[in-house]
């Protein structure tokens, strides 16, 4: 080995040779060859688990790095002397610190040259081949809530006996649990779901829901223009009917149609507070450039006279007029955002070399059906190891509940701001390392579930589960956060959700009543959010109780891991009751704006001036809490410590998913099948085989004996005489 005067060069050469990274030939460097030190292969330790697209992994990025002089640049070319690419180097000043590169992800690398994998469905799901696409559009003015007149009808279910079933699909669960998946769903031709038993002169509407995120199981015509609709429950469950999204064709313009969904399960709904369904017209999109719009009159949400499994059911009814004859229209509970929509948006990001420079995309894991769960790491490149270590982290996730599509629109707004060229966005990338999982439950999104994954369970009640094969999405998310906490502080964790019973946007947090020094600290971030979005975010709707039934949620589990500011941000399916926006629906632009506000609030929250947080926000929070105590309990509270021990919060009024707790349904089924038969040894198998042969031979000899039956009976009673001897 060539000796060097530089002690660091000798250290590296000895280290490489000791671990066998240098062969005898490569360890000797010719004296006449100029020696150069290149460390461009080193990567940020926080980004070592990321996947780079080919556009990032070529020499263009390395050339940009060479513009700044690197320490020890007169060493040797690693490409020529190393027999491995697993060794990378960090620098502490000029001191090189060798480490092993983390292994590459075992899953498909999403890139511009390698397209995203096709969407995988459970094998029993029929999927039409039509490509469903919608334009993104926002109305020029906010759309108002529906104002009830008191004269709205409440039709009771008629059913297929008295009505004409015009659309019906078999329950997608031919088995009671998930078995395996396939790109495009079931094999073979798609069966017709439209009934031909129609002898009316007026044509009936043609329904379809067998596409991504679609949900409609049956449509029954109960009048000339009246239709009774039944939604599909979450796959492998008998619960959770709220999300609907289906296609309608063969309509007439200027005719008032009535739709009534008859198997909803929640006792209350925002439809009772003025929320209206959504309508998308392909003709309007083509001719006017208009997308999803609020629609409907005579809207009523009420209890009907039917039950399912001993539980009462509710109906939603509304009337509407379609804008065009023979149009193709879609009706939905909220603005759809499919798994394919996410893949399309991620493809745009990695195709942009500017954004790809500070946004790395990888596959965190595969879902139960084999769909990729993507994670993005967003941060500005660090110039030194010390700068990397100084960065704190922020974790943001969304869409653990597939029917809460509003959370995906907030997530897209968050990503659009964070990946933009705005000064605040650049500052955020310089200060923080962001770990972002935009869709935690892709399987549920694909099949059109409202709450569960293909396990038949609510993922947001299973963050403590050790069943990583059944709940891979949340198991790997929790594991990622654990590793991140071992490296650096995580300032904020936030999981984006949708809410079906309350208007506005608000947060649920975690309070620590045992630690008075931290009292009110968890309320600072939501208070700042309310100041940045005064007409959309309601601080009064925020809750900080940790109920026992919610112990398995991401919010509480991350808090117990050590993230002090752990939240879910809930957006209504309806709209705002605040300020100038009072009584109007949220559009996709409004939902995305909440992602922008989250970024703004993050900068305010981490402002280097502590007075902004300590002095102003905590004082205001103390005043607000004292007013609330005075209003609810009728007494005064002086000290902050006393405030911490007073419980004045009501329930979070969230969805009750206790019925979706427990083992995944496919494991329950395996348990019910009983134990497998004990495998016998070879000696035992040979003995049993010999006995069977003897019985066969005895049967043949008995067939020619006229007294065989008597002999057989005697043998059964007294045994074989030969054996007795």
XYZ file of C-alpha atoms in Angstrom:
725
model
C 0.000 0.000 0.000
C 1.267 3.470 -0.835
C 2.006 5.513 2.264
C 0.682 9.019 2.666
C 1.706 11.948 4.808
C -1.935 12.732 5.550
C -3.027 10.813 8.690
C -6.630 10.781 7.495
C -5.585 9.211 4.198
C -3.679 6.503 6.080
C -6.686 5.932 8.345
C -9.062 5.436 5.417
C -6.669 3.157 3.507
C -6.045 0.974 6.551
C -9.758 0.841 7.278
C -10.587 -0.221 3.723
C -7.886 -2.855 3.641
C -8.835 -4.244 7.055
C -12.417 -4.903 5.971
C -11.400 -6.308 2.606
C -12.628 -3.390 0.530
C -9.235 -3.117 -1.208
C -7.675 -5.914 -3.254
C -3.930 -6.334 -3.472
C -3.932 -4.786 -6.938
C -6.113 -1.850 -6.078
C -4.218 -1.001 -2.895
C -1.101 0.003 -4.800
C -1.380 3.279 -6.643
C 1.170 4.166 -9.274
C 3.307 7.056 -8.254
C 2.943 8.764 -11.575
C -0.856 8.830 -11.477
C -2.401 11.941 -9.941
C -4.512 11.037 -6.908
C -7.889 12.658 -6.339
C -10.313 12.402 -3.434
C -14.006 12.244 -4.324
C -16.766 11.927 -1.750
C -19.664 12.688 -4.026
C -21.098 9.228 -3.408
C -21.961 10.093 0.186
C -25.560 10.772 0.950
C -27.512 12.343 3.770
C -28.104 9.755 6.490
C -31.700 10.861 6.652
C -32.076 10.353 2.937
C -30.248 7.058 2.708
C -33.508 5.142 2.790
C -34.949 7.114 -0.134
C -35.312 6.111 -3.734
C -33.819 8.371 -6.339
C -35.200 8.489 -9.823
C -32.722 8.004 -12.657
C -32.910 11.712 -13.378
C -31.507 12.359 -9.897
C -28.982 9.571 -9.704
C -26.929 10.571 -12.736
C -23.851 12.775 -12.746
C -25.779 16.041 -13.030
C -26.293 16.187 -9.285
C -22.661 15.332 -8.643
C -21.519 18.152 -10.903
C -23.578 20.586 -8.891
C -21.921 19.355 -5.711
C -18.421 19.770 -7.208
C -18.976 23.500 -7.510
C -18.261 23.738 -3.767
C -14.806 22.457 -2.717
C -15.029 19.300 -0.627
C -12.580 18.459 2.157
C -9.689 16.186 1.279
C -10.273 16.478 -2.448
C -6.786 15.221 -3.350
C -7.246 11.631 -2.317
C -8.204 8.799 -4.679
C -11.075 7.746 -6.897
C -13.358 5.461 -4.911
C -14.852 4.083 -8.106
C -11.462 2.642 -9.087
C -10.263 1.208 -5.774
C -13.421 0.048 -4.005
C -14.897 -3.363 -4.647
C -18.169 -2.282 -3.045
C -20.580 0.628 -3.159
C -21.786 -0.025 0.375
C -19.255 2.292 2.058
C -20.052 6.018 2.208
C -18.411 8.870 4.094
C -19.622 11.805 6.136
C -17.424 14.665 7.287
C -17.104 16.300 10.662
C -15.129 19.336 9.574
C -12.316 17.688 7.613
C -12.487 14.408 9.495
C -13.954 11.608 7.330
C -16.443 9.320 9.082
C -17.028 6.037 7.204
C -20.320 4.170 7.457
C -22.207 1.490 5.582
C -24.825 2.599 3.120
C -28.313 1.435 4.056
C -29.699 -1.244 1.703
C -31.824 -0.145 -1.199
C -35.537 -0.670 -0.969
C -36.667 -4.044 -2.243
C -39.691 -2.614 -4.021
C -40.237 -1.063 -7.417
C -38.506 2.272 -7.875
C -41.045 4.875 -9.044
C -39.458 6.979 -11.744
C -40.197 8.585 -15.076
C -38.597 5.700 -16.947
C -40.208 3.016 -14.774
C -43.959 3.645 -14.620
C -45.963 3.128 -11.466
C -47.365 -0.331 -10.872
C -50.956 -0.971 -11.890
C -53.659 -0.790 -9.255
C -54.246 -4.086 -7.471
C -57.770 -5.177 -6.467
C -59.052 -8.158 -4.483
C -59.523 -11.010 -6.941
C -63.314 -11.082 -6.461
C -63.835 -7.419 -7.465
C -65.132 -6.778 -10.979
C -63.637 -3.623 -12.480
C -64.789 -1.946 -15.681
C -62.123 -0.895 -18.151
C -63.387 2.685 -18.586
C -60.858 5.313 -17.570
C -62.546 7.707 -15.123
C -61.092 11.218 -15.128
C -62.344 14.542 -13.772
C -61.030 18.037 -14.317
C -60.011 20.107 -11.307
C -62.169 23.210 -11.040
C -63.413 25.628 -8.389
C -66.566 27.761 -8.571
C -66.070 31.511 -8.829
C -68.183 32.045 -5.705
C -68.566 29.831 -2.621
C -71.538 27.494 -2.908
C -74.149 28.040 -0.154
C -75.602 25.418 2.169
C -79.070 24.088 1.472
C -81.726 25.870 3.523
C -84.432 23.421 4.694
C -88.042 24.476 4.132
C -89.664 21.960 6.476
C -91.629 20.420 3.605
C -88.999 17.875 2.568
C -90.381 14.381 2.001
C -89.118 11.302 3.846
C -89.838 8.311 1.572
C -89.628 4.920 3.250
C -87.788 1.997 1.596
C -89.795 0.005 -0.957
C -87.260 -2.599 -2.029
C -86.909 -4.765 -5.127
C -90.215 -6.590 -4.577
C -92.383 -3.594 -5.370
C -89.761 -1.737 -7.403
C -87.750 -2.445 -10.519
C -84.110 -3.342 -9.838
C -82.122 -1.556 -12.556
C -78.609 -2.024 -11.172
C -77.157 -4.673 -8.912
C -73.686 -6.011 -8.334
C -72.882 -9.129 -6.367
C -71.344 -8.395 -3.007
C -67.641 -8.238 -3.811
C -66.996 -10.638 -0.957
C -67.509 -14.093 -2.416
C -65.394 -15.116 0.567
C -65.656 -13.585 4.020
C -62.058 -12.409 4.096
C -59.299 -11.183 1.787
C -57.398 -13.945 -0.034
C -55.274 -12.442 -2.802
C -55.228 -9.616 -5.323
C -54.659 -8.958 -8.984
C -54.062 -5.899 -11.156
C -57.450 -5.024 -12.623
C -59.461 -7.240 -10.273
C -61.251 -10.443 -11.267
C -60.417 -12.477 -14.348
C -62.814 -13.061 -17.186
C -65.469 -10.894 -18.813
C -67.325 -8.241 -16.817
C -70.893 -9.251 -16.069
C -73.720 -6.876 -16.847
C -75.060 -5.229 -13.682
C -77.981 -3.528 -15.455
C -81.366 -5.208 -15.348
C -83.290 -5.618 -18.610
C -86.597 -6.235 -16.828
C -87.982 -2.871 -17.767
C -91.120 -2.505 -19.856
C -91.700 1.218 -19.380
C -91.771 3.659 -22.235
C -89.442 6.046 -20.398
C -85.845 4.781 -20.367
C -84.360 4.147 -16.933
C -81.122 5.616 -15.665
C -78.013 3.499 -16.222
C -75.844 3.206 -13.070
C -72.250 2.053 -12.672
C -69.828 1.992 -9.728
C -67.278 -0.723 -10.583
C -64.383 1.681 -10.936
C -61.690 2.995 -8.611
C -63.162 4.333 -5.327
C -66.705 3.730 -6.613
C -69.437 2.672 -4.214
C -73.010 1.715 -5.129
C -74.361 -1.819 -4.721
C -77.951 -1.591 -5.934
C -80.391 0.814 -7.572
C -84.148 0.171 -7.592
C -86.587 2.263 -9.599
C -89.572 2.913 -7.320
C -91.257 5.591 -9.456
C -90.925 6.992 -12.941
C -88.076 9.262 -11.841
C -87.479 7.976 -8.292
C -84.589 5.676 -7.424
C -83.778 3.864 -4.204
C -80.041 3.316 -3.697
C -78.159 0.841 -1.519
C -74.480 1.380 -0.744
C -71.904 -1.357 -0.296
C -70.481 -1.780 3.196
C -66.713 -1.801 3.675
C -65.309 -5.015 2.223
C -65.370 -7.998 4.609
C -67.555 -6.091 7.079
C -71.261 -5.382 7.541
C -70.675 -1.764 8.591
C -69.537 1.686 7.518
C -71.860 2.945 4.794
C -71.371 6.631 4.113
C -69.103 7.126 1.111
C -70.855 7.004 -2.259
C -69.503 7.645 -5.737
C -71.200 6.343 -8.889
C -71.896 7.104 -12.542
C -75.290 7.863 -14.106
C -76.209 7.838 -17.803
C -79.322 7.888 -19.964
C -80.891 10.885 -18.223
C -83.233 13.600 -19.524
C -82.620 17.289 -18.923
C -85.274 19.358 -17.177
C -86.750 16.357 -15.339
C -86.702 16.223 -11.534
C -85.154 12.975 -10.344
C -85.183 11.758 -6.750
C -82.425 9.651 -5.192
C -82.772 8.039 -1.763
C -79.938 6.141 -0.079
C -81.587 3.725 2.346
C -78.816 1.974 4.347
C -76.788 4.699 6.073
C -75.715 3.877 9.628
C -74.891 7.144 11.391
C -77.597 8.743 13.515
C -76.558 12.279 12.563
C -75.075 13.858 9.465
C -73.991 17.176 8.006
C -76.761 16.712 5.430
C -79.087 17.802 8.244
C -77.053 21.014 8.562
C -77.273 22.078 4.909
C -74.594 19.983 3.222
C -75.402 19.053 -0.382
C -74.160 16.145 -2.567
C -71.739 16.675 -5.450
C -72.487 16.381 -9.188
C -70.023 16.149 -12.080
C -71.207 16.510 -15.704
C -68.901 15.443 -18.528
C -70.803 17.689 -20.947
C -70.334 20.675 -18.603
C -66.643 19.849 -18.253
C -66.232 19.657 -22.029
C -68.349 22.680 -22.998
C -67.850 25.043 -20.041
C -64.756 23.786 -18.262
C -66.792 23.195 -15.074
C -66.102 20.345 -12.656
C -67.661 19.142 -9.413
C -70.564 21.274 -8.178
C -72.901 21.104 -5.211
C -76.361 19.992 -6.214
C -79.697 18.934 -4.812
C -82.908 20.241 -3.314
C -85.435 18.765 -0.880
C -82.508 17.284 1.061
C -83.382 15.333 4.176
C -81.507 12.914 6.444
C -83.758 10.764 8.638
C -84.300 7.422 10.324
C -86.212 4.939 8.183
C -88.245 1.910 9.227
C -85.631 -0.770 8.506
C -82.862 -2.466 10.489
C -79.696 -4.392 9.724
C -78.220 -6.811 12.255
C -80.431 -5.277 14.913
C -79.311 -1.716 14.195
C -81.544 0.992 12.810
C -80.793 2.432 9.385
C -81.038 5.976 8.079
C -81.895 7.484 4.720
C -80.625 10.436 2.728
C -82.965 11.769 0.029
C -82.561 14.614 -2.459
C -83.876 15.761 -5.834
C -81.972 17.209 -8.779
C -82.224 18.103 -12.451
C -79.452 17.008 -14.793
C -78.136 19.818 -17.023
C -77.983 17.880 -20.335
C -79.815 15.083 -22.150
C -77.865 11.855 -22.576
C -74.984 13.109 -20.418
C -72.521 11.084 -18.381
C -72.665 12.305 -14.787
C -71.203 11.300 -11.450
C -72.595 11.756 -7.942
C -70.363 11.691 -4.854
C -70.298 12.325 -1.118
C -67.097 14.412 -1.383
C -64.566 15.385 -4.060
C -63.030 12.043 -5.183
C -59.280 11.557 -4.890
C -58.212 8.098 -6.032
C -55.006 6.115 -5.704
C -54.371 6.741 -9.405
C -54.759 10.490 -8.797
C -51.996 10.265 -6.205
C -49.718 8.306 -8.534
C -50.263 10.879 -11.273
C -49.348 13.730 -8.903
C -46.240 11.923 -7.626
C -45.171 11.280 -11.218
C -45.337 15.032 -11.858
C -43.079 15.662 -8.863
C -40.332 13.196 -9.786
C -40.473 14.357 -13.423
C -39.572 17.902 -12.355
C -35.794 18.076 -11.786
C -36.137 21.184 -9.608
C -38.529 19.610 -7.120
C -36.838 16.212 -7.364
C -33.626 17.814 -6.052
C -35.120 18.242 -2.572
C -37.991 15.728 -2.670
C -37.098 12.039 -2.671
C -39.762 9.416 -3.252
C -39.609 5.818 -2.098
C -41.939 2.944 -1.294
C -42.386 2.573 2.447
C -44.059 -0.839 2.167
C -46.710 -2.787 0.298
C -50.300 -2.921 1.445
C -52.176 -6.166 2.040
C -53.209 -6.238 -1.630
C -49.696 -5.308 -2.801
C -50.275 -1.624 -3.590
C -47.340 0.665 -2.859
C -47.482 2.959 0.180
C -45.363 5.953 -0.793
C -43.275 8.130 1.508
C -41.682 11.438 0.510
C -38.678 12.955 2.240
C -38.470 16.706 1.683
C -35.511 18.787 2.827
C -32.853 21.078 1.422
C -29.430 19.483 0.841
C -27.116 19.930 3.855
C -23.602 21.282 3.492
C -22.179 19.516 6.560
C -22.854 16.711 8.985
C -23.452 19.186 11.801
C -26.093 20.986 9.754
C -27.834 17.697 9.002
C -27.912 16.684 12.638
C -29.291 20.063 13.678
C -32.405 19.697 11.559
C -35.602 18.750 13.329
C -38.292 16.627 11.725
C -41.985 16.954 10.881
C -44.185 13.925 10.072
C -47.423 14.376 8.097
C -49.757 11.571 6.998
C -53.199 11.322 5.406
C -55.966 9.044 4.145
C -55.903 6.322 6.772
C -59.701 6.385 6.318
C -60.334 5.921 2.590
C -63.691 7.725 2.448
C -62.189 10.939 3.841
C -61.097 12.302 0.481
C -60.933 15.859 1.841
C -57.764 14.829 3.710
C -56.059 14.063 0.373
C -56.908 17.528 -0.955
C -55.401 19.103 2.176
C -52.339 16.910 1.699
C -51.957 18.020 -1.922
C -52.157 21.661 -0.840
C -49.516 20.992 1.799
C -47.201 19.391 -0.777
C -47.805 22.108 -3.375
C -46.730 24.788 -0.901
C -43.795 22.853 0.534
C -42.385 21.985 -2.902
C -42.885 25.471 -4.325
C -40.264 28.175 -4.851
C -41.826 30.555 -2.313
C -39.401 32.015 0.264
C -41.333 30.462 3.163
C -41.224 27.063 1.460
C -37.467 27.320 0.967
C -37.062 28.287 4.623
C -39.111 25.301 5.757
C -36.950 22.949 3.707
C -33.794 24.464 5.199
C -35.047 24.152 8.782
C -36.816 20.786 8.749
C -36.726 17.276 7.376
C -40.259 16.310 6.323
C -41.449 12.705 6.226
C -44.763 12.596 4.361
C -47.047 9.624 3.704
C -49.868 10.931 1.482
C -52.038 7.771 1.458
C -51.877 5.290 4.339
C -54.700 3.022 3.172
C -54.464 2.594 -0.618
C -56.428 -0.686 -0.613
C -59.436 0.912 1.047
C -59.246 3.857 -1.349
C -59.155 1.558 -4.388
C -62.193 -0.543 -3.460
C -64.316 2.403 -2.283
C -64.348 1.684 1.457
C -65.305 4.396 3.901
C -63.246 3.463 6.958
C -61.493 0.067 6.886
C -58.657 -1.656 5.082
C -58.947 -5.132 3.538
C -58.496 -6.591 7.025
C -62.037 -5.411 7.793
C -60.537 -3.263 10.562
C -59.990 0.449 11.146
C -56.254 1.066 10.727
C -56.465 4.116 12.975
C -57.277 1.877 15.930
C -54.345 -0.480 15.364
C -51.182 1.621 15.631
C -50.131 -0.476 18.633
C -50.563 -3.748 16.759
C -47.592 -6.048 16.260
C -49.199 -7.728 13.228
C -47.030 -6.133 10.573
C -48.180 -8.625 7.913
C -51.827 -7.650 8.481
C -51.321 -3.923 9.089
C -48.132 -3.164 7.104
C -49.020 0.462 6.322
C -49.264 1.640 9.912
C -46.666 -0.786 11.278
C -43.997 0.582 8.955
C -45.157 4.149 9.619
C -44.723 3.691 13.355
C -41.349 2.021 12.797
C -40.216 4.904 10.574
C -41.152 7.417 13.286
C -39.285 5.380 15.917
C -36.103 5.465 13.816
C -36.564 9.159 13.171
C -36.927 9.896 16.898
C -33.691 8.022 17.557
C -31.895 10.441 15.211
C -33.516 13.797 15.935
C -36.408 15.667 17.528
C -39.784 15.422 15.806
C -41.446 18.807 16.298
C -44.929 17.980 14.982
C -46.824 14.884 13.923
C -50.127 15.482 12.134
C -52.546 13.032 10.518
C -55.074 14.616 8.114
C -58.688 13.412 8.403
C -62.250 14.242 7.406
C -65.199 14.717 9.762
C -68.817 13.828 9.009
C -70.665 15.575 11.855
C -69.009 18.955 12.433
C -68.347 21.911 10.137
C -65.058 23.853 9.772
C -61.501 22.561 10.231
C -60.168 21.749 13.703
C -57.633 19.597 15.533
C -57.543 16.850 18.130
C -54.440 16.843 20.315
C -53.021 15.153 23.417
C -52.784 16.780 26.850
C -50.573 15.738 29.748
C -52.356 16.501 33.006
C -49.473 15.089 35.062
C -46.953 17.667 33.840
C -48.063 21.190 34.783
C -45.059 22.726 33.004
C -46.438 21.450 29.694
C -49.986 22.594 30.390
C -51.526 24.428 27.420
C -48.436 23.805 25.246
C -50.366 21.324 23.091
C -52.935 24.034 22.318
C -50.487 26.550 20.880
C -50.261 25.100 17.368
C -54.075 24.828 16.891
C -54.496 28.397 18.201
C -51.995 29.631 15.618
C -53.849 27.704 12.912
C -57.055 29.505 13.856
C -55.319 32.865 13.438
C -53.948 31.948 10.006
C -57.333 30.656 8.725
C -59.904 32.708 10.606
C -62.796 31.870 8.262
C -62.153 28.103 8.117
C -60.410 26.873 11.283
C -62.337 26.704 14.564
C -60.221 26.618 17.707
C -63.356 26.130 19.833
C -63.951 22.799 18.071
C -60.475 21.508 19.012
C -60.289 18.813 21.698
C -57.315 17.490 23.668
C -58.766 14.603 25.628
C -57.238 11.137 25.251
C -60.113 8.662 25.462
C -59.400 5.036 26.217
C -61.170 3.962 23.016
C -58.710 6.070 20.999
C -55.509 4.621 22.492
C -54.726 2.831 19.225
C -54.923 5.973 17.071
C -51.867 7.430 15.396
C -52.237 10.672 17.353
C -51.982 9.035 20.797
C -49.432 6.376 19.867
C -47.065 9.005 18.404
C -47.550 11.151 21.514
C -46.593 8.218 23.716
C -43.490 7.660 21.563
C -42.371 11.151 22.596
C -43.803 13.629 20.064
C -45.256 16.346 22.266
C -47.201 18.059 19.478
C -49.181 15.159 18.029
C -52.454 15.950 16.244
C -55.114 14.906 13.822
C -56.372 17.751 11.654
C -60.039 17.198 10.812
C -61.708 18.855 7.850
C -65.455 18.870 7.473
C -67.206 17.287 4.508
C -69.443 20.347 4.534
C -68.153 23.887 4.866
C -67.612 26.882 7.142
C -69.702 28.568 9.816
C -67.105 31.289 10.437
C -66.634 34.883 9.282
C -67.306 35.799 5.669
C -67.506 32.128 4.681
C -70.368 31.327 7.034
C -72.945 29.019 5.454
C -70.851 27.996 2.424
C -69.307 24.724 1.275
C -65.596 24.058 1.037
C -64.196 23.636 -2.482
C -60.992 21.775 -3.358
C -59.244 25.162 -3.352
C -60.411 25.736 0.240
C -59.186 22.310 1.297
C -55.793 22.845 -0.323
C -55.532 26.248 1.360
C -55.566 24.461 4.724
C -52.381 22.689 3.635
C -50.849 26.099 2.913
C -51.953 27.362 6.351
C -50.368 24.341 8.009
C -47.011 25.342 6.502
C -47.426 28.975 7.576
C -48.311 27.898 11.093
C -45.269 25.641 11.272
C -43.032 28.653 10.628
C -44.840 30.716 13.253
C -44.706 27.867 15.755
C -40.941 27.445 15.370
C -40.179 31.164 15.311
C -36.835 31.849 17.034
C -38.526 34.620 19.037
C -39.928 32.757 22.086
C -42.169 35.695 23.002
C -44.358 34.867 20.020
C -45.250 31.532 21.604
C -44.705 31.941 25.325
C -45.956 35.416 25.949
C -48.809 35.945 23.516
C -50.266 32.497 22.806
C -50.021 31.039 26.313
C -51.506 34.175 27.842
C -54.379 34.071 25.377
C -54.906 30.357 25.982
C -55.024 30.889 29.732
C -57.619 33.619 29.292
C -59.744 31.489 26.949
C -59.637 28.510 29.276
C -60.597 30.609 32.300
C -63.565 31.988 30.378
C -64.617 28.456 29.459
C -64.369 27.317 33.103
C -66.420 30.303 34.202
C -69.059 29.596 31.569
C -69.344 25.842 32.185
C -68.560 25.479 35.890
C -69.395 28.952 37.204
C -66.171 29.470 39.146
C -62.868 31.276 38.869
C -59.452 29.669 38.449
C -56.280 31.570 39.222
C -53.252 29.353 38.664
C -52.179 27.567 35.508
C -51.682 24.360 37.506
C -55.331 24.390 38.559
C -56.393 24.835 34.944
C -54.512 21.696 33.953
C -56.542 19.519 36.301
C -59.978 20.758 35.253
C -61.858 18.631 32.735
C -64.332 20.744 30.793
C -64.092 19.009 27.416
C -66.861 16.922 25.971
C -66.313 13.867 23.807
C -64.478 14.337 20.510
C -67.659 13.194 18.731
C -65.583 11.197 16.322
C -66.581 7.974 14.622
C -67.000 4.936 16.831
C -64.761 2.212 15.448
C -64.743 -0.061 18.495
C -66.689 -2.609 16.453
C -63.802 -2.661 13.986
C -61.269 -3.556 16.662
C -59.838 -7.036 17.060
C -57.959 -9.440 14.850
C -58.114 -9.036 11.053
C -60.955 -11.058 9.577
C -58.635 -13.293 7.548
C -56.815 -14.313 10.744
C -60.105 -14.883 12.549
C -61.170 -17.171 9.715
C -57.927 -19.092 9.908
C -58.430 -19.484 13.671
C -61.951 -20.822 13.201
C -60.806 -23.478 10.751
C -59.213 -25.445 13.570
C -55.796 -27.018 13.867
C -54.148 -28.904 11.063
C -53.879 -32.693 11.342
C -50.750 -33.785 13.135
C -48.110 -35.072 10.717
C -47.117 -38.695 11.431
C -43.620 -40.093 11.426
C -42.385 -42.354 8.616
C -42.555 -45.415 10.877
C -46.175 -44.688 11.755
C -47.095 -44.033 8.112
C -45.575 -47.421 7.081
C -47.499 -49.224 9.834
C -50.805 -47.651 8.786
C -50.136 -48.451 5.140
C -49.483 -52.092 6.014
C -52.725 -52.286 7.996
C -54.668 -50.878 5.066
C -53.152 -53.517 2.743
C -54.074 -56.298 5.163
C -57.640 -55.032 5.422
C -57.910 -54.947 1.613
C -56.672 -58.530 1.309
C -59.045 -59.678 4.061
C -61.935 -58.036 2.254
C -61.120 -59.925 -0.969
C -61.014 -63.317 0.791
C -64.281 -62.603 2.609
C -66.017 -61.871 -0.658
C -65.810 -65.622 -1.633
C -66.813 -66.896 1.848
C -70.565 -67.510 2.257
C -70.209 -66.803 5.942
C -68.133 -63.718 5.556
C -70.622 -61.456 7.329
C -70.791 -63.816 10.310
C -67.039 -64.091 10.388
C -66.697 -60.318 10.189
C -69.133 -59.807 13.077
C -67.402 -62.426 15.170
C -64.071 -60.788 14.484
C -65.447 -57.408 15.583
C -66.734 -58.906 18.841
C -63.977 -61.395 19.802
C -60.958 -60.382 17.726
C -58.939 -62.387 15.246
C -58.240 -65.961 16.529
C -54.785 -65.903 14.946
C -53.897 -62.729 16.827
C -55.078 -64.292 20.098
C -52.808 -67.305 19.600
